[in-house]
Amino acid sequence: MKKFIQFFLISFSFLIIFNACSSKNNGGLALDEVNKPADYWYQNMLKEIRNGDLEKADSYFTSLQSEHLNSPLLSEAMLILGRAHMQEEEYLLATFYFDEYTKRFGDEKNIDFISFLKLQANYFAFAKQFRDQQLLAKSIKDAQDFSQKYPYSRYRPIVDTMLLKLELANLSLNKEIIKLYEKKDKQQAAKYYQQKIDESAWIKDIFYQEAGSPWYQKIFEW
């Protein structure tokens, strides 16, 4: 009974998040079909992914999970939808699927892969939200944690590369913040961010090209 309630709550949470995050239709999408075999929901989910309709694919997955709580197709469906949402730059939903997969199917054989996918989603999300300090800090910590937890993972070299780029992005962002505070004559605040740069002295010695924004984007920055 406890297990059933847990699955019910997970299914309910899917419905809430899909309705909140979807931007294609108001109020989300409801399917009229019920009581279908697991393969029916799964195949239709794949079809809608190919059609580019992830909202409907999400609904087919919800039906698959609701009607077939122990289907072996669920784990694969979660990963497929997570990757599909990540490809469409819907990183919140992608991370949600990876989190749910970890809770239900994560084990020592695949946990580094799922952690890598979550980190990758955050990494790409930051590329679209350059000024999000909180997301940047979280991504750096997650990458550092990955290297410590899974030092021999096959994904470690990729994560280390992402970590370096995130650290450089953090350095660049701190420099921009310092310039902003100096323009506003807030020397104490500028000094605080300069200390943050000094604490990561090793990164300053790496040669890199500063990121630049197009002129039309700079209008909306800061």
XYZ file of C-alpha atoms in Angstrom:
222
model
C 0.000 0.000 0.000
C 2.851 2.360 0.885
C 4.541 1.644 -2.451
C 1.314 2.293 -4.334
C 0.850 5.658 -2.609
C 4.426 6.607 -3.468
C 3.892 5.813 -7.155
C 0.601 7.700 -7.108
C 2.290 10.791 -5.704
C 5.037 10.589 -8.343
C 2.431 10.357 -11.102
C 0.563 13.292 -9.635
C 3.747 15.352 -9.497
C 4.318 14.672 -13.205
C 0.917 16.126 -14.012
C 1.570 19.268 -11.965
C 4.971 19.952 -13.505
C 3.821 19.301 -17.055
C 0.923 21.698 -16.639
C 3.157 24.358 -15.114
C 6.091 24.080 -17.517
C 4.408 23.539 -20.853
C 4.160 26.619 -23.046
C 2.454 25.087 -26.046
C -1.136 24.972 -24.826
C -2.989 26.490 -21.912
C -4.006 23.971 -19.317
C -1.846 21.122 -20.696
C -2.937 18.131 -22.751
C -5.208 15.306 -21.655
C -5.553 12.002 -23.506
C -8.974 10.448 -24.017
C -7.568 6.910 -24.268
C -7.408 4.614 -21.251
C -6.679 0.996 -20.395
C -4.055 0.348 -23.072
C -1.059 -2.016 -22.987
C 2.293 -0.574 -21.916
C 3.757 -0.930 -25.388
C 0.901 1.163 -26.809
C 1.732 4.130 -24.581
C 5.455 3.672 -25.149
C 5.253 3.519 -28.946
C 2.957 6.536 -29.109
C 5.338 8.422 -26.849
C 8.171 7.697 -29.285
C 6.001 8.735 -32.212
C 5.210 12.105 -30.649
C 8.878 12.683 -29.868
C 9.665 12.097 -33.537
C 6.838 14.507 -34.417
C 8.342 17.126 -32.114
C 5.310 17.223 -29.808
C 6.910 16.681 -26.411
C 3.808 17.816 -24.564
C 1.836 14.922 -26.002
C 4.787 12.578 -25.479
C 4.766 13.586 -21.814
C 1.071 12.767 -21.606
C 1.614 9.325 -23.110
C 4.356 8.719 -20.574
C 2.048 9.766 -17.732
C -0.498 7.231 -18.963
C 2.202 4.563 -19.223
C 3.287 5.190 -15.661
C -0.235 5.460 -14.300
C -1.509 2.221 -15.854
C 1.706 0.152 -15.710
C 3.592 1.054 -12.556
C 6.059 -1.826 -12.849
C 6.574 -1.860 -16.601
C 10.192 -2.412 -17.690
C 9.581 0.267 -20.330
C 9.383 3.016 -17.721
C 13.107 3.368 -17.103
C 13.946 3.651 -20.791
C 11.042 6.041 -21.363
C 12.312 8.374 -18.615
C 15.770 8.566 -20.150
C 14.432 9.089 -23.662
C 12.137 11.902 -22.565
C 14.883 13.475 -20.471
C 17.208 13.588 -23.465
C 14.405 14.807 -25.730
C 13.597 17.731 -23.419
C 17.276 18.561 -23.118
C 17.571 18.658 -26.916
C 14.669 21.105 -27.003
C 16.416 23.221 -24.325
C 13.708 22.420 -21.775
C 16.241 21.755 -19.064
C 13.896 21.877 -16.075
C 11.834 18.988 -17.385
C 14.962 17.110 -18.463
C 16.393 17.338 -14.945
C 13.063 16.255 -13.497
C 13.084 13.043 -15.544
C 16.680 12.300 -14.583
C 15.850 12.865 -10.919
C 12.887 10.514 -11.109
C 14.999 7.902 -12.874
C 17.610 8.138 -10.120
C 14.975 7.664 -7.407
C 13.428 4.596 -9.013
C 16.122 2.928 -11.073
C 19.452 4.371 -9.987
C 22.120 1.887 -8.915
C 25.896 1.668 -8.798
C 26.027 0.629 -12.441
C 24.265 3.676 -13.879
C 24.325 6.398 -11.229
C 27.377 8.124 -12.703
C 25.681 8.232 -16.116
C 22.495 9.785 -14.702
C 24.515 12.268 -12.650
C 26.404 13.167 -15.805
C 23.154 13.789 -17.700
C 21.846 16.042 -14.921
C 25.094 17.984 -14.877
C 25.000 18.288 -18.647
C 21.452 19.698 -18.485
C 22.552 22.356 -15.977
C 25.624 23.131 -18.071
C 23.597 23.765 -21.211
C 20.975 25.686 -19.241
C 23.650 28.073 -18.005
C 24.720 28.751 -21.581
C 21.228 30.135 -22.133
C 21.153 32.088 -18.846
C 24.542 33.771 -18.717
C 23.803 35.942 -15.691
C 22.360 33.228 -13.451
C 24.906 33.144 -10.645
C 22.997 30.564 -8.617
C 22.824 28.108 -11.508
C 26.511 28.638 -12.229
C 27.520 28.030 -8.610
C 25.357 24.892 -8.446
C 26.809 23.549 -11.683
C 30.366 24.085 -10.449
C 29.632 22.294 -7.175
C 27.892 19.417 -8.969
C 30.879 19.001 -11.300
C 33.292 19.021 -8.368
C 31.153 16.475 -6.509
C 31.035 14.256 -9.596
C 34.830 14.159 -9.842
C 35.092 13.190 -6.184
C 32.345 10.569 -6.215
C 33.198 8.957 -9.549
C 36.942 9.477 -10.125
C 37.164 6.520 -12.533
C 33.956 7.184 -14.466
C 34.186 7.152 -18.248
C 32.454 10.554 -18.150
C 35.063 12.101 -15.845
C 37.127 13.742 -18.657
C 34.009 15.417 -20.076
C 32.950 16.613 -16.638
C 36.434 17.989 -15.957
C 36.258 19.949 -19.221
C 32.834 21.305 -18.294
C 34.136 22.239 -14.843
C 37.020 24.210 -16.337
C 34.663 26.109 -18.642
C 32.292 26.788 -15.758
C 35.150 28.096 -13.623
C 36.246 30.385 -16.451
C 32.665 31.568 -16.871
C 32.543 32.300 -13.158
C 35.773 34.302 -13.401
C 34.421 36.284 -16.340
C 31.124 36.910 -14.558
C 32.865 38.148 -11.416
C 34.942 40.546 -13.505
C 31.793 41.934 -15.087
C 30.213 42.401 -11.673
C 33.306 44.252 -10.433
C 33.120 46.627 -13.401
C 29.461 47.267 -12.669
C 30.053 48.078 -9.007
C 33.018 50.310 -9.839
C 30.855 52.285 -12.257
C 28.314 52.740 -9.470
C 31.128 53.678 -7.065
C 30.401 50.756 -4.756
C 33.961 49.926 -3.863
C 33.135 47.610 -0.955
C 31.024 45.378 -3.193
C 33.694 45.433 -5.902
C 36.300 44.446 -3.336
C 34.171 41.489 -2.237
C 34.071 40.063 -5.760
C 37.756 40.748 -6.259
C 38.434 38.603 -3.181
C 36.414 35.824 -4.745
C 38.656 36.000 -7.808
C 41.789 36.025 -5.653
C 40.618 32.894 -3.808
C 40.711 31.036 -7.130
C 44.102 32.336 -8.155
C 44.934 29.253 -10.238
C 42.215 30.003 -12.777
C 43.657 33.463 -13.516
C 46.785 31.923 -15.018
C 44.833 30.070 -17.704
C 44.807 31.780 -21.085
C 41.308 32.159 -22.446
C 39.316 34.498 -24.622
C 36.727 36.606 -22.856
C 33.167 35.868 -23.907
C 31.430 38.681 -25.715
C 27.777 39.511 -26.279
C 26.254 40.848 -29.507
C 25.462 44.564 -29.416
C 21.698 43.918 -29.352
C 22.067 41.671 -26.312
C 24.288 44.090 -24.395
C 21.389 46.548 -24.307
C 19.531 44.223 -21.933
C 22.523 43.179 -19.797
C 22.756 44.694 -16.342
